[in-house]
PDB file of C-alpha atoms in Angstrom:
ATOM      1  CA  MET A   1     -73.701  15.223  85.384  1.00  0.00           C
ATOM      2  CA  GLU A   2     -73.858  16.648  88.881  1.00  0.00           C
ATOM      3  CA  ASN A   3     -70.123  16.145  89.273  1.00  0.00           C
ATOM      4  CA  LEU A   4     -69.507  18.174  86.127  1.00  0.00           C
ATOM      5  CA  ASN A   5     -71.792  20.976  87.297  1.00  0.00           C
ATOM      6  CA  SER A   6     -70.152  21.019  90.705  1.00  0.00           C
ATOM      7  CA  PHE A   7     -66.716  21.160  89.046  1.00  0.00           C
ATOM      8  CA  TRP A   8     -67.694  24.260  87.064  1.00  0.00           C
ATOM      9  CA  GLU A   9     -69.278  25.816  90.140  1.00  0.00           C
ATOM     10  CA  LYS A  10     -66.093  25.210  92.149  1.00  0.00           C
ATOM     11  CA  LEU A  11     -63.997  26.610  89.318  1.00  0.00           C
ATOM     12  CA  LEU A  12     -66.151  29.744  89.110  1.00  0.00           C
ATOM     13  CA  LYS A  13     -65.864  30.229  92.880  1.00  0.00           C
ATOM     14  CA  LEU A  14     -62.086  29.896  92.636  1.00  0.00           C
ATOM     15  CA  MET A  15     -61.982  32.336  89.727  1.00  0.00           C
ATOM     16  CA  GLU A  16     -63.640  34.982  91.868  1.00  0.00           C
ATOM     17  CA  ASP A  17     -60.233  35.433  93.457  1.00  0.00           C
ATOM     18  CA  ASP A  18     -58.423  38.041  91.310  1.00  0.00           C
ATOM     19  CA  GLN A  19     -54.914  36.631  91.680  1.00  0.00           C
ATOM     20  CA  LEU A  20     -55.956  33.147  90.610  1.00  0.00           C
ATOM     21  CA  SER A  21     -57.963  34.438  87.661  1.00  0.00           C
ATOM     22  CA  TRP A  22     -55.012  36.536  86.429  1.00  0.00           C
ATOM     23  CA  PHE A  23     -52.738  33.506  86.790  1.00  0.00           C
ATOM     24  CA  VAL A  24     -55.134  31.319  84.771  1.00  0.00           C
ATOM     25  CA  TYR A  25     -55.500  34.015  82.099  1.00  0.00           C
ATOM     26  CA  GLY A  26     -51.701  34.263  81.915  1.00  0.00           C
ATOM     27  CA  LEU A  27     -51.405  30.498  81.499  1.00  0.00           C
ATOM     28  CA  ILE A  28     -54.011  30.556  78.734  1.00  0.00           C
ATOM     29  CA  ILE A  29     -52.155  33.329  76.897  1.00  0.00           C
ATOM     30  CA  VAL A  30     -48.821  31.486  77.226  1.00  0.00           C
ATOM     31  CA  PHE A  31     -50.418  28.249  75.982  1.00  0.00           C
ATOM     32  CA  ILE A  32     -51.973  29.998  72.975  1.00  0.00           C
ATOM     33  CA  GLY A  33     -48.649  31.714  72.212  1.00  0.00           C
ATOM     34  CA  LEU A  34     -46.792  28.398  72.322  1.00  0.00           C
ATOM     35  CA  LEU A  35     -49.427  26.793  70.102  1.00  0.00           C
ATOM     36  CA  ILE A  36     -49.102  29.602  67.546  1.00  0.00           C
ATOM     37  CA  ALA A  37     -45.295  29.338  67.635  1.00  0.00           C
ATOM     38  CA  LEU A  38     -45.466  25.571  67.102  1.00  0.00           C
ATOM     39  CA  LEU A  39     -47.861  25.936  64.178  1.00  0.00           C
ATOM     40  CA  LYS A  40     -45.662  28.636  62.650  1.00  0.00           C
ATOM     41  CA  VAL A  41     -42.579  26.431  62.882  1.00  0.00           C
ATOM     42  CA  VAL A  42     -44.433  23.452  61.424  1.00  0.00           C
ATOM     43  CA  PHE A  43     -46.003  25.303  58.499  1.00  0.00           C
ATOM     44  CA  THR A  44     -43.214  27.747  57.643  1.00  0.00           C
ATOM     45  CA  ALA A  45     -40.124  25.580  58.037  1.00  0.00           C
ATOM     46  CA  ASP A  46     -37.814  25.951  55.063  1.00  0.00           C
ATOM     47  CA  LYS A  47     -36.373  23.057  53.081  1.00  0.00           C
ATOM     48  CA  SER A  48     -33.197  22.747  55.130  1.00  0.00           C
ATOM     49  CA  GLU A  49     -35.147  22.455  58.387  1.00  0.00           C
ATOM     50  CA  LYS A  50     -37.478  19.856  56.901  1.00  0.00           C
ATOM     51  CA  LEU A  51     -34.501  17.972  55.458  1.00  0.00           C
ATOM     52  CA  ALA A  52     -32.742  18.008  58.837  1.00  0.00           C
ATOM     53  CA  TYR A  53     -35.856  16.607  60.475  1.00  0.00           C
ATOM     54  CA  ARG A  54     -36.117  13.853  57.844  1.00  0.00           C
ATOM     55  CA  ARG A  55     -32.435  12.980  58.290  1.00  0.00           C
ATOM     56  CA  TRP A  56     -32.889  12.770  62.027  1.00  0.00           C
ATOM     57  CA  ARG A  57     -36.046  10.664  61.646  1.00  0.00           C
ATOM     58  CA  ASN A  58     -34.500   8.289  59.084  1.00  0.00           C
ATOM     59  CA  GLY A  59     -31.137   8.114  60.798  1.00  0.00           C
ATOM     60  CA  LEU A  60     -29.147   9.570  57.884  1.00  0.00           C
ATOM     61  CA  TRP A  61     -26.018  10.724  59.641  1.00  0.00           C
ATOM     62  CA  GLY A  62     -22.317  10.383  58.922  1.00  0.00           C
ATOM     63  CA  GLU A  63     -21.250   9.052  55.501  1.00  0.00           C
ATOM     64  CA  GLU A  64     -24.794   8.644  54.155  1.00  0.00           C
ATOM     65  CA  TYR A  65     -25.576  12.233  54.984  1.00  0.00           C
ATOM     66  CA  LEU A  66     -22.291  13.449  53.498  1.00  0.00           C
ATOM     67  CA  THR A  67     -22.920  11.540  50.252  1.00  0.00           C
ATOM     68  CA  GLN A  68     -26.455  12.856  50.009  1.00  0.00           C
ATOM     69  CA  LEU A  69     -25.271  16.386  50.729  1.00  0.00           C
ATOM     70  CA  LYS A  70     -22.564  16.191  48.013  1.00  0.00           C
ATOM     71  CA  THR A  71     -25.096  14.913  45.472  1.00  0.00           C
ATOM     72  CA  MET A  72     -27.501  17.695  46.323  1.00  0.00           C
ATOM     73  CA  THR A  73     -24.713  20.285  46.094  1.00  0.00           C
ATOM     74  CA  GLU A  74     -23.610  19.060  42.652  1.00  0.00           C
ATOM     75  CA  SER A  75     -27.167  19.073  41.311  1.00  0.00           C
ATOM     76  CA  THR A  76     -27.689  22.558  42.724  1.00  0.00           C
ATOM     77  CA  GLN A  77     -24.505  23.796  41.020  1.00  0.00           C
ATOM     78  CA  GLN A  78     -25.648  22.297  37.705  1.00  0.00           C
ATOM     79  CA  THR A  79     -29.010  23.988  38.111  1.00  0.00           C
ATOM     80  CA  ILE A  80     -27.297  27.310  38.825  1.00  0.00           C
ATOM     81  CA  GLU A  81     -25.145  27.005  35.684  1.00  0.00           C
ATOM     82  CA  ALA A  82     -28.200  26.154  33.579  1.00  0.00           C
ATOM     83  CA  LEU A  83     -30.018  29.172  34.979  1.00  0.00           C
ATOM     84  CA  ARG A  84     -27.042  31.436  34.247  1.00  0.00           C
ATOM     85  CA  THR A  85     -26.912  30.362  30.592  1.00  0.00           C
ATOM     86  CA  GLU A  86     -30.675  30.813  30.324  1.00  0.00           C
ATOM     87  CA  ILE A  87     -30.397  34.289  31.838  1.00  0.00           C
ATOM     88  CA  SER A  88     -27.664  35.306  29.381  1.00  0.00           C
ATOM     89  CA  ASP A  89     -29.805  34.044  26.486  1.00  0.00           C
ATOM     90  CA  ARG A  90     -32.747  35.982  27.828  1.00  0.00           C
ATOM     91  CA  GLU A  91     -30.627  39.121  28.193  1.00  0.00           C
ATOM     92  CA  GLU A  92     -29.725  38.994  24.490  1.00  0.00           C
ATOM     93  CA  ASP A  93     -33.374  38.402  23.623  1.00  0.00           C
ATOM     94  CA  SER A  94     -34.395  41.262  25.925  1.00  0.00           C
ATOM     95  CA  ILE A  95     -31.960  43.637  24.222  1.00  0.00           C
ATOM     96  CA  GLN A  96     -33.440  42.775  20.814  1.00  0.00           C
ATOM     97  CA  ARG A  97     -36.981  43.228  22.129  1.00  0.00           C
ATOM     98  CA  LEU A  98     -36.009  46.558  23.674  1.00  0.00           C
ATOM     99  CA  ARG A  99     -34.712  47.782  20.321  1.00  0.00           C
ATOM    100  CA  GLN A 100     -37.940  46.644  18.639  1.00  0.00           C
ATOM    101  CA  ALA A 101     -39.985  48.427  21.292  1.00  0.00           C
ATOM    102  CA  GLU A 102     -38.023  51.651  20.801  1.00  0.00           C
ATOM    103  CA  SER A 103     -38.587  51.550  17.037  1.00  0.00           C
ATOM    104  CA  LEU A 104     -42.294  50.882  17.601  1.00  0.00           C
ATOM    105  CA  GLU A 105     -42.478  53.832  20.002  1.00  0.00           C
ATOM    106  CA  GLU A 106     -40.913  56.054  17.349  1.00  0.00           C
ATOM    107  CA  GLN A 107     -43.513  54.854  14.832  1.00  0.00           C
ATOM    108  CA  ILE A 108     -46.302  55.523  17.318  1.00  0.00           C
ATOM    109  CA  THR A 109     -45.135  59.079  18.039  1.00  0.00           C
ATOM    110  CA  GLU A 110     -44.854  59.775  14.291  1.00  0.00           C
ATOM    111  CA  ARG A 111     -48.366  58.410  13.702  1.00  0.00           C
ATOM    112  CA  GLN A 112     -49.752  60.487  16.585  1.00  0.00           C
ATOM    113  CA  ARG A 113     -48.169  63.610  15.115  1.00  0.00           C
ATOM    114  CA  ILE A 114     -49.742  62.841  11.710  1.00  0.00           C
ATOM    115  CA  ILE A 115     -53.128  62.195  13.347  1.00  0.00           C
ATOM    116  CA  GLU A 116     -52.974  65.522  15.212  1.00  0.00           C
ATOM    117  CA  GLU A 117     -52.128  67.369  11.982  1.00  0.00           C
ATOM    118  CA  LEU A 118     -55.014  65.712  10.141  1.00  0.00           C
ATOM    119  CA  GLU A 119     -57.423  66.452  12.978  1.00  0.00           C
ATOM    120  CA  THR A 120     -56.516  70.139  12.988  1.00  0.00           C
ATOM    121  CA  GLN A 121     -56.921  70.332   9.189  1.00  0.00           C
ATOM    122  CA  ASN A 122     -60.245  68.457   9.043  1.00  0.00           C
ATOM    123  CA  LYS A 123     -61.816  69.973  12.138  1.00  0.00           C
ATOM    124  CA  PRO A 124     -65.291  71.404  11.429  1.00  0.00           C
ATOM    125  CA  PRO A 125     -65.914  75.042  12.326  1.00  0.00           C
ATOM    126  CA  PHE A 126     -68.251  73.959  15.119  1.00  0.00           C
ATOM    127  CA  SER A 127     -69.061  70.688  16.753  1.00  0.00           C
ATOM    128  CA  VAL A 128     -72.441  68.969  16.896  1.00  0.00           C
ATOM    129  CA  SER A 129     -72.869  69.660  20.596  1.00  0.00           C
ATOM    130  CA  THR A 130     -72.159  73.363  20.041  1.00  0.00           C
ATOM    131  CA  PHE A 131     -74.799  73.396  17.309  1.00  0.00           C
ATOM    132  CA  PHE A 132     -77.445  71.808  19.544  1.00  0.00           C
ATOM    133  CA  ILE A 133     -76.638  74.130  22.453  1.00  0.00           C
ATOM    134  CA  GLY A 134     -76.919  77.151  20.158  1.00  0.00           C
ATOM    135  CA  PHE A 135     -80.102  75.804  18.578  1.00  0.00           C
ATOM    136  CA  THR A 136     -81.689  75.233  22.016  1.00  0.00           C
ATOM    137  CA  VAL A 137     -80.704  78.685  23.273  1.00  0.00           C
ATOM    138  CA  GLY A 138     -82.047  80.208  20.042  1.00  0.00           C
ATOM    139  CA  ILE A 139     -85.415  78.453  20.428  1.00  0.00           C
ATOM    140  CA  ILE A 140     -85.647  79.610  24.052  1.00  0.00           C
ATOM    141  CA  LEU A 141     -84.827  83.219  23.092  1.00  0.00           C
ATOM    142  CA  LEU A 142     -87.284  83.144  20.176  1.00  0.00           C
ATOM    143  CA  GLY A 143     -90.003  81.736  22.446  1.00  0.00           C
ATOM    144  CA  SER A 144     -89.257  84.369  25.070  1.00  0.00           C
ATOM    145  CA  ALA A 145     -89.441  87.138  22.455  1.00  0.00           C
ATOM    146  CA  PHE A 146     -92.821  85.904  21.189  1.00  0.00           C
ATOM    147  CA  GLY A 147     -94.033  85.581  24.794  1.00  0.00           C
ATOM    148  CA  ILE A 148     -93.022  89.159  25.597  1.00  0.00           C
ATOM    149  CA  LEU A 149     -94.643  90.482  22.400  1.00  0.00           C
ATOM    150  CA  TYR A 150     -97.834  88.527  23.149  1.00  0.00           C
ATOM    151  CA  PHE A 151     -97.844  89.765  26.777  1.00  0.00           C
ATOM    152  CA  LEU A 152     -97.487  93.364  25.598  1.00  0.00           C
ATOM    153  CA  GLN A 153    -100.348  92.643  23.163  1.00  0.00           C
ATOM    154  CA  ILE A 154     -98.295  93.677  20.180  1.00  0.00           C
ATOM    155  CA  ILE A 155     -99.103  90.421  18.427  1.00  0.00           C
ATOM    156  CA  HIS A 156    -102.268  88.310  18.676  1.00  0.00           C
ATOM    157  CA  PHE A 157    -102.670  84.610  17.906  1.00  0.00           C
TER     158      PHE A 157
END
């Protein structure tokens, strides 16, 4: 335990020198940068990089690699063709859906126009909130009038 404490004490004494401390800090930053770069490469490698690593690890070079690459290329081309036919089918379906959506939008605008016409025809002369505001103001004015008349002793309760 004493050896460990003396090691840290010696290290702290060495770190008091500015040049050495800056050098150690630089090494730490470089080490952390390299660690981050390594982790980025490991976790974000795309399929071709991972496949190249597997080939290298398993020793798939030469004819085996060429055969595997041709097989993968053919399957990729078949997948691309299947996707193209699916896209063309979807385009036709999308065109039909777009036409349906346009007709529905026309129906909606027509219905909104009819609703607006009916609302303007069936609109009451005043709304409920207007009635309550007027009623409240009327009660306040009536109370004020009675208060003024009572204060002037024109009326007695």
